[in-house]
XYZ file of C-alpha atoms in Angstrom:
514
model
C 0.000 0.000 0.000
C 1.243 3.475 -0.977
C 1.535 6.357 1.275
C -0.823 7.905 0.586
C -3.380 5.215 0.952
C -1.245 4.631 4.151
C -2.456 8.041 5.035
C -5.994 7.910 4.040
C -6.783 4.668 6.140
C -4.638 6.355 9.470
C -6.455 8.928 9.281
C -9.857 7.799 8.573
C -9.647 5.342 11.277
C -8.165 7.579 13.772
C -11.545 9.785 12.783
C -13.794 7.413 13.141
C -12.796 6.007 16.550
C -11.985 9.103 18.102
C -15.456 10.267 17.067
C -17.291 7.083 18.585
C -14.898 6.963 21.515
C -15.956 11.063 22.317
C -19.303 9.743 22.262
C -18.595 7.343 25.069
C -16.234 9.499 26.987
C -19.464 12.050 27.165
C -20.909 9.278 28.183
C -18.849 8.429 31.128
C -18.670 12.499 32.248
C -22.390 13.039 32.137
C -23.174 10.131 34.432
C -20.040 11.612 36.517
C -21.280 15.064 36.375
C -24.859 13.887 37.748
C -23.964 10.654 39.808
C -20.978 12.434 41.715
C -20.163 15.827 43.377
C -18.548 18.408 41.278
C -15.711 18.067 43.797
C -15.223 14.353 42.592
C -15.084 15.843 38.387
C -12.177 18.819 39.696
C -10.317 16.340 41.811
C -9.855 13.683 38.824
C -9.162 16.740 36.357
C -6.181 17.665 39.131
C -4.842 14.219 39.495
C -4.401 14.125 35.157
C -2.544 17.831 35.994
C -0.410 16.252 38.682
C 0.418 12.822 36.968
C 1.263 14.935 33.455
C 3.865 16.638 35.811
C 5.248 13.023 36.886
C 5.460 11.921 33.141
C 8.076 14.733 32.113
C 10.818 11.833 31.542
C 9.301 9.874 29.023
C 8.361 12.904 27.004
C 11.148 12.700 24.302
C 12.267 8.914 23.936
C 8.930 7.910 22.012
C 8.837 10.693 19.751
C 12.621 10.286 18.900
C 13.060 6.804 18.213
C 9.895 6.635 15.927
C 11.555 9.202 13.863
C 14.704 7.048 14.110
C 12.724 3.969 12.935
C 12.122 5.762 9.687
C 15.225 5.453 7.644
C 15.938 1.317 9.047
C 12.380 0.430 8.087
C 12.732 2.330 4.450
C 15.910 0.092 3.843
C 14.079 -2.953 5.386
C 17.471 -3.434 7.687
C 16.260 -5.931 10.282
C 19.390 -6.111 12.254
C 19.523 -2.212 12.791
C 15.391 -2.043 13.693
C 15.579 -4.550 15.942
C 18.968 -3.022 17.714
C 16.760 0.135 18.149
C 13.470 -1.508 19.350
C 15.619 -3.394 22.312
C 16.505 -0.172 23.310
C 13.541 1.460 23.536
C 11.932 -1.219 25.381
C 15.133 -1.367 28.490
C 14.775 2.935 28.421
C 11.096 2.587 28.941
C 10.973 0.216 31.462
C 13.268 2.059 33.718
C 10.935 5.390 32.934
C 7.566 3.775 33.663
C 9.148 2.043 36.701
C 10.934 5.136 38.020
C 7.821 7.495 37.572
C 5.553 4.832 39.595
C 7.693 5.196 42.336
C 8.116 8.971 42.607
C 4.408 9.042 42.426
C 3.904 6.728 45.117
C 6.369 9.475 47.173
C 4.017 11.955 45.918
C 1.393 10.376 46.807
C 0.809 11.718 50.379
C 1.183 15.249 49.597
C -1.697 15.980 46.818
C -4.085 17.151 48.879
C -1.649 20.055 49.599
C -2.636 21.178 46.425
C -6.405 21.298 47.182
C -8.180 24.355 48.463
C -10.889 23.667 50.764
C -10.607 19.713 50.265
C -13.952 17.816 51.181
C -11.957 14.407 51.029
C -9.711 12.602 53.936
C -6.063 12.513 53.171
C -5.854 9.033 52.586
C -8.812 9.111 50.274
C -7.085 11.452 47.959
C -3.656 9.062 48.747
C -5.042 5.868 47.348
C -7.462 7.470 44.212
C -4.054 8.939 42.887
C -1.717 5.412 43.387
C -4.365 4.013 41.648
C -4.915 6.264 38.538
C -1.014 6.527 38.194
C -0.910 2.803 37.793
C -3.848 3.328 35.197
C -1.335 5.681 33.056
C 1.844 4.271 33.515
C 0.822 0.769 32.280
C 0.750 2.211 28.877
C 4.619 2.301 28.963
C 5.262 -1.035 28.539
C 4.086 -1.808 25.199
C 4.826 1.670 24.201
C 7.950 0.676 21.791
C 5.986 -1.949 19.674
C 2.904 1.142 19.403
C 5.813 3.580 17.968
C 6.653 0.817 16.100
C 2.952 0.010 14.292
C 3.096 4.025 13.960
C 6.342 4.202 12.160
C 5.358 1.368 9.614
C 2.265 3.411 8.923
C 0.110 1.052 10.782
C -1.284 3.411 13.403
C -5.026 2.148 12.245
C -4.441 -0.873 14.346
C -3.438 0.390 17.037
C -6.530 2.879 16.679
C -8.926 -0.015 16.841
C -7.273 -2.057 19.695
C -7.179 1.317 22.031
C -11.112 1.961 20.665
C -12.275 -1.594 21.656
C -10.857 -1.338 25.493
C -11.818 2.474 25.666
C -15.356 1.072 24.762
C -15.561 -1.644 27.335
C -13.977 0.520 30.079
C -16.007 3.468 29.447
C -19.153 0.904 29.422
C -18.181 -0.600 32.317
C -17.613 2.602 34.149
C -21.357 4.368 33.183
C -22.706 0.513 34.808
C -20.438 1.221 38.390
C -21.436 4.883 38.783
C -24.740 4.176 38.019
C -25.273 1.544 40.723
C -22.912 1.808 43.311
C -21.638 5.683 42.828
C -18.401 4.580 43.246
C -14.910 6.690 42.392
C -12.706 3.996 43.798
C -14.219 1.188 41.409
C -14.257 3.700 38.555
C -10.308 4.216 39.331
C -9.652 0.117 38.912
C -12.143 -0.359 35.514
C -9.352 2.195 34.267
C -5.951 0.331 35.219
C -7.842 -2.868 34.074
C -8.559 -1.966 30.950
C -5.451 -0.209 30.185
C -3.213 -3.288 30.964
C -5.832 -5.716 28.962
C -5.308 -2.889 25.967
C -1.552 -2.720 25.881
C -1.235 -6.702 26.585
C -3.666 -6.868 23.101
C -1.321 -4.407 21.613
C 2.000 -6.603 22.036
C 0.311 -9.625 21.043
C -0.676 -7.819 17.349
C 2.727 -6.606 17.072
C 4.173 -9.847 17.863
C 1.570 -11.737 15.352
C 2.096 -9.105 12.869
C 5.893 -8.710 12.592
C 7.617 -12.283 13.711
C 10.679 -10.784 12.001
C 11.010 -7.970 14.254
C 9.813 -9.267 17.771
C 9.999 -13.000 17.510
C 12.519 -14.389 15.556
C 16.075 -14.685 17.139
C 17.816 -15.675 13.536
C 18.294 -11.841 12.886
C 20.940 -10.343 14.542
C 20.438 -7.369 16.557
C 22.787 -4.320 15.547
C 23.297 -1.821 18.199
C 22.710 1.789 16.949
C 25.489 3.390 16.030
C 27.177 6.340 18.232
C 26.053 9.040 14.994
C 22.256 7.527 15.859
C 22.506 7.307 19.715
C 23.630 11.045 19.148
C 21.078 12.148 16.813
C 18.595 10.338 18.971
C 19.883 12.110 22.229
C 19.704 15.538 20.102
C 16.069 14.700 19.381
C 15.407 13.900 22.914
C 16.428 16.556 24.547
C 14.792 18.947 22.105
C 11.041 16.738 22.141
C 11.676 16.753 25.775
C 11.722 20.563 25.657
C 8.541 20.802 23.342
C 6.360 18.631 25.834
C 7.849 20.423 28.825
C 6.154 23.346 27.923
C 2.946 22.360 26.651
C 2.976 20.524 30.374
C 3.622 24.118 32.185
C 1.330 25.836 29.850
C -1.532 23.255 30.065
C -0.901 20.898 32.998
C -0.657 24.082 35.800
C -4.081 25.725 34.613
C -5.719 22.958 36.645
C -3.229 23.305 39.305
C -2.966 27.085 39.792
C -7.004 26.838 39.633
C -7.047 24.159 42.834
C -4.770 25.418 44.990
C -6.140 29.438 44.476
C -9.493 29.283 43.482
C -11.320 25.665 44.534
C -12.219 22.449 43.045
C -15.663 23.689 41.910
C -13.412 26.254 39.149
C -11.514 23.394 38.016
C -14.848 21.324 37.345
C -16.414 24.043 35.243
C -12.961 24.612 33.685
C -12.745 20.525 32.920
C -15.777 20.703 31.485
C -15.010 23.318 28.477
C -11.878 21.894 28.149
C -13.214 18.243 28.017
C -15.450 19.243 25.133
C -12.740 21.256 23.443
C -9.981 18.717 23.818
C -12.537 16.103 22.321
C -12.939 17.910 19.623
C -9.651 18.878 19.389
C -8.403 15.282 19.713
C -11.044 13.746 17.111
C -9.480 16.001 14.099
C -5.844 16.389 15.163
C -5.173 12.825 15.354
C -6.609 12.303 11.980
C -3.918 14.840 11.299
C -0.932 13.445 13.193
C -2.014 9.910 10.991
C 0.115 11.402 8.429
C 3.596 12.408 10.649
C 4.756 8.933 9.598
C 4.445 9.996 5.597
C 5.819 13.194 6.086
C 8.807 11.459 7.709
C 8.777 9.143 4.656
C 8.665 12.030 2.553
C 11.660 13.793 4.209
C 14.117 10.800 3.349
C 12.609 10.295 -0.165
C 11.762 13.881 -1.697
C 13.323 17.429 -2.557
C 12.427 20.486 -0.411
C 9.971 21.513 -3.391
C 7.768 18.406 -2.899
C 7.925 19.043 1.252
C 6.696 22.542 1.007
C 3.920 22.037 -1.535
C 2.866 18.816 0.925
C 2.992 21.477 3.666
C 0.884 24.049 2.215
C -1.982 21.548 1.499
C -2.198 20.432 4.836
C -2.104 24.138 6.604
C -5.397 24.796 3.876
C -6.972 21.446 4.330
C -6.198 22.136 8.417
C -7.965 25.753 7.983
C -10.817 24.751 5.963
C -11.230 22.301 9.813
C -10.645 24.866 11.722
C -13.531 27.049 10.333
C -15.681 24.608 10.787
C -14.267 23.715 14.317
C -14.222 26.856 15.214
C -17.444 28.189 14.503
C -19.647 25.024 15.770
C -18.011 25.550 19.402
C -18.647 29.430 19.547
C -22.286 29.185 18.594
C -22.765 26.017 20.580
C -20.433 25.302 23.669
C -22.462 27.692 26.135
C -25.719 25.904 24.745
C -24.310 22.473 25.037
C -22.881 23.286 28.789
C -26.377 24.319 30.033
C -27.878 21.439 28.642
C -25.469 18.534 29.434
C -24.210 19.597 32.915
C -26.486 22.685 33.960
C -26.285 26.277 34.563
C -23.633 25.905 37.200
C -21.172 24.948 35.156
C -21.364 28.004 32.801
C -17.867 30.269 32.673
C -18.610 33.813 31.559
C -18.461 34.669 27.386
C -15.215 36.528 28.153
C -13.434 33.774 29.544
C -15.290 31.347 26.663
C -14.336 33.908 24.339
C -10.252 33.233 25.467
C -10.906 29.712 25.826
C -11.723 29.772 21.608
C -9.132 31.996 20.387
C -6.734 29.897 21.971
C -7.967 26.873 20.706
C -7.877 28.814 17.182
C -4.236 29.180 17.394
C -3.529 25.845 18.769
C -5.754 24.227 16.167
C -3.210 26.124 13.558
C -0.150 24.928 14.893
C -0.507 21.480 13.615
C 0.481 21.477 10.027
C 3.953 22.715 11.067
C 4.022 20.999 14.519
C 3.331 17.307 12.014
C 6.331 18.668 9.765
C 8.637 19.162 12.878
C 7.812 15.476 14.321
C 8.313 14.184 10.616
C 11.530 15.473 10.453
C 12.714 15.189 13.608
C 13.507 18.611 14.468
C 13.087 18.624 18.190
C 16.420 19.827 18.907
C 16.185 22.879 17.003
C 12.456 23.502 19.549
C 14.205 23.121 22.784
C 14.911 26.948 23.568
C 11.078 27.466 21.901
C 9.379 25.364 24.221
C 11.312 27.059 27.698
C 11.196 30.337 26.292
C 6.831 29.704 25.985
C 6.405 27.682 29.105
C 8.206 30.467 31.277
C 6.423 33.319 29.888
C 3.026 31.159 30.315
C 3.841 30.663 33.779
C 5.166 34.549 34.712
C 1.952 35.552 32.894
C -0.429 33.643 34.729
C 0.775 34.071 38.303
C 0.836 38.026 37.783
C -2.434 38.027 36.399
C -4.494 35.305 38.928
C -2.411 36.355 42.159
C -1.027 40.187 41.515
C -4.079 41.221 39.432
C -7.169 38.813 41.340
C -8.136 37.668 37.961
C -8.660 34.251 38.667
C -9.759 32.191 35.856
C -9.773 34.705 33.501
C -6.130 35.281 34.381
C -4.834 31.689 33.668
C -6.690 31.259 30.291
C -5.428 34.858 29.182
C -1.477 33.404 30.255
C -2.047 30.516 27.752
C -3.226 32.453 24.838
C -0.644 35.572 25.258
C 2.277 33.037 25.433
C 0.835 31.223 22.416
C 0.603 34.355 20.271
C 3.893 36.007 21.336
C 5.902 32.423 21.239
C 4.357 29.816 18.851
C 3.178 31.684 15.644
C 6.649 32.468 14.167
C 9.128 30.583 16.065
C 7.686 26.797 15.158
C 7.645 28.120 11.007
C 11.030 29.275 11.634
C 12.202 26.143 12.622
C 10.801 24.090 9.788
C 11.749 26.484 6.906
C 14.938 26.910 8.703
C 16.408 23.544 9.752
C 14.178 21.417 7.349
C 13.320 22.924 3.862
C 16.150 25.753 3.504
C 14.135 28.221 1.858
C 12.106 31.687 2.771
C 9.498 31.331 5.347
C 6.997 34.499 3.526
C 5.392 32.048 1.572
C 3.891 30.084 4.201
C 3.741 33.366 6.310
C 1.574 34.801 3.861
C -0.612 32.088 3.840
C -0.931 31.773 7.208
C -1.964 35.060 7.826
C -4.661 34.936 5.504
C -5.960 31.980 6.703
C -5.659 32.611 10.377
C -7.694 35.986 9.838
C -10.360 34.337 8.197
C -10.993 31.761 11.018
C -10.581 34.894 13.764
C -13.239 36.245 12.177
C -15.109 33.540 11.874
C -14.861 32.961 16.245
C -16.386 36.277 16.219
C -18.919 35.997 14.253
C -19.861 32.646 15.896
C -19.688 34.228 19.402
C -22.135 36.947 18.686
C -24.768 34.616 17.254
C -24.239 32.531 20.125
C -25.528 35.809 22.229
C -28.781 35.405 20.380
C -29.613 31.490 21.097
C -31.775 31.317 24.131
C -31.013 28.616 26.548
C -33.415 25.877 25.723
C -34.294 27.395 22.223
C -33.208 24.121 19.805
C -34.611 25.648 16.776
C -32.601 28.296 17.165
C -29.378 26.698 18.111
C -29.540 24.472 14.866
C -30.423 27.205 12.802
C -27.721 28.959 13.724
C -25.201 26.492 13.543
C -26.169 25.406 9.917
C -26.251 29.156 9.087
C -22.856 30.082 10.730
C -20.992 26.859 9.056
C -22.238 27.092 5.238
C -21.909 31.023 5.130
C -18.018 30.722 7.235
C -16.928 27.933 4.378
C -18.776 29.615 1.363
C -16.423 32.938 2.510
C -13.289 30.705 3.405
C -13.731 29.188 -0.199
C -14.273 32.535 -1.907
C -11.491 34.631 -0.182
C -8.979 31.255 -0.955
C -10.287 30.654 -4.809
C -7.173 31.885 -6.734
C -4.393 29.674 -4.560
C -3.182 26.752 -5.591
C -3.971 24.604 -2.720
C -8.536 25.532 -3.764
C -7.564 24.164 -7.061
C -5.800 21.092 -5.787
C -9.305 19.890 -3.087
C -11.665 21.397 -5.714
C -10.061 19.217 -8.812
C -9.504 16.014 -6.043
C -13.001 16.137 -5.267
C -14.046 15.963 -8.805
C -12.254 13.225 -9.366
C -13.864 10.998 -6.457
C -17.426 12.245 -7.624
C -16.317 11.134 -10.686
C -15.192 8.374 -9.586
C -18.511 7.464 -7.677
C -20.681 8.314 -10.787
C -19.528 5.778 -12.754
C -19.308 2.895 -10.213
């Protein structure tokens, strides 16, 4: 199978299950929301905060050696793969090993960072041991999932975490339901993810005999220019994930140790929705970092950048409509699903979007920079962002009283000023050699379109009342045809319309005369 087709069948998988396992994960925080105290929704939101803190060390090693895996599984040299996969496996077994313990330290001193806590010590002690065993299972079968992702196989590993998402978030609905219990719903968790990653390693086993069964190929060690490469790569991923740790992982945290648990439930809930969303698209987008890493050790800089501008259109044209269905919509849904309660004020929903917006745009470039493997080149980047995040938001929840409104204004100044021209730079700088005001130019225009299109979205949500359904689909179906109708109209003269618009002839084309 090409890549392309590769692509196509990541990426529609990845959509498909993602969209399904939202579904279900709504599922799960509805019965949570109206089975259990808000306190119980802002204290698991503050243990994912604590434990993303704990994972820090394993944040470079994946990413690196799948970009490493690249060039041996392009020349089909066994010996070399398999020298690279025995490594990966002894590095993460010492990380997942090391970070269970240091949580299990930690353990005891969580509730420190809980205003107003109404759970017992010991409560709080045993909930966390047991959801960091839930996340640092995953580790152990990690290097055989980098593996199905190199080798343009993600799809399967797609489907296997779909099936045990589906019976754990199944399960869980059934044990809130009856016995309203957060320590059972805890266990379902670590059970399922162990039964998932023991699934995992017996595909990849069944799959690829000459790469994790067979002991007639030798194993080649990686050689000191790879170990070095790798280290670079490391260090510089390490970096990346550091920061989008300290700029996402300590909203959660500032918000329960200065405001209350009850914030960082109505704060989980926006970002639950927006993450899901986020999630369902971006993944189908990060299906194709193993083709762009193909393409960088088979094609000129001319076929890279022409590849790159037709995934930043095809990742706009998403973002409109992304963008626009949560602006009109993600007060309605709120009030609906979880209540009045849970509402946050437009201005801090209005933040909230526009730094989604510019998140959302990152990843065309961000997919290039994993492709390539150009993590070292990010390291200063991703310090630079996470300490201005972190200045930002102190002075503006503790020197200026703004509370929640402070935090989500720290993550979108320290996106804007950081991330907009320093992740381009990197690519057109380190990877493609070339000027960066094409893809500036495009950018721009693209980004302004969608800004406007937030805008316009917000102020027709100001004119849906709160139970008013006929109004709310109206105005969604209005907001998303006229948004893509200008998009389209504004973008008809680039290359990148003419591409999609003669690609989608084709298929109907194609369909016609089936």
């Amino acid at each position: 199978m090409n890549r392309t087709k590769l692509a196509t069948l990541n990426s529609g998988t990845v959509l498909i299950t993602q969209l399904v396992t939202l579904i279900l994960k709504f599922a799960v925080q509805t019965v949570f929301i109206h089975q259990l105290s808000q306190s119980f929704l802002g204290l698991n939101s503050l243990f994912a905060n604590v434990i993303s803190f704990l994972s820090f060390a394993d944040l470079g090693i994946g990413t690196a050696i799948t970009v490493a895996l690249y060039q041996p599984i392009a020349n089909n040299d066994l010996p070399a793969l398999r020298g690279l996969l025995v490594m990966y496996r002894k590095v993460y077994l010492i990380i997942g090993s090391l970070i269970t313990v240091i949580g299990c330290l930690l353990a005891p001193l969580v509730h420190f960072f809980i205003k107003g806590s109404a759970f017992s010590n010991g409560q709080i002690s045993g909930w966390f041991v047991l959801y960091l065993i839930g996340t640092t299972a995953t580790y152990f079968a990690a290097y055989k999932r980098s593996y199905l992702m190199a080798t343009q196989e993600g799809y399967l590993n797609s489907l296997n975490d779909f099936c045990f998402r589906a019976l754990q978030f199944g399960t869980q609905i059934i044990v809130i339901l009856v016995w309203q219990s957060y320590l059972f719903f805890l266990i379902i968790q670590l059970v399922c993810v162990a039964l998932s990653n023991w699934q995992l390693s017996r595909m990849a086993r069944r799959r690829h005999p000459e790469v994790f069964q067979t002991e007639q190929v030798s194993i080649q060690k990686p050689t000191h220019e790879t170990v070095s490469q790798i280290k670079r790569n490391v260090v510089g991923s390490m970096s990346s994930n550091i920061s989008s740790i300290v700029v996402m992982g300590t909203d959660n945290l500032i918000l329960s140790a200065l405001v209350g648990l009850a914030y960082v439930a109505k704060y989980a809930n926006y970002m639950l929705l927006i993450q899901s969303v986020n999630s369902l698209f971006s993944q189908a987008l990060k299906a194709v970092v193993a083709s762009i890493g193909n393409l960088n050790v088979t094609s000129e800089s001319d076929k890279k950048e022409d590849i790159l501008f037709k995934l930043l259109y095809l990742n706009s044209v998403i973002n409109i409509v992304l963008v626009l269905g949560l602006a009109v919509g993600i007060n309605f849904f709120i009030n609906i699903w979880a209540g009045a309660k849970y509402l946050l004020t437009p201005q801090v929903v209005m933040i909230i979007l526009a730094n989604f917006l510019v998140n959302q745009a990152r990843y065309p470039i961000q997919n290039f920079i994993s492709g390539m493997g150009l993590y070292w080149s990010l390291r200063w980047k991703s310090l630079v962002e996470a300490g201005v995040n972190l200045v930002i938001s102190l002075i503006l929840v503790l020197g200026l009283n703004w509370g929640i409104y402070g935090v989500v204004c720290g993550n979108l100044i320290s996106n804007i000023a950081i991330n907009t021209w320093w992740e381009p730079l990197i690519v057109y700088r380190h990877g493609l050699h070339r000027s960066l005001k094409p893809y500036l130019i495009r950018y721009c225009r693209y980004f302004l379109i969608s800004l406007l299109a937030l805008l316009s979205g917000l102020g027709l949500a100001s004119l849906i009342g709160p139970h008013a359904w006929k109004e709310f689909i109206f105005y969604e179906i209005f907001a998303e045809i006229l948004g893509l109708l200008v998009f389209f109209w504004l973008t008809r003269k680039t290359p990148e319309f003419h591409f999609y618009r003669t690609m989608i002839q084709k298929l109907g084309h194609r369909l016609l005369h089936h």
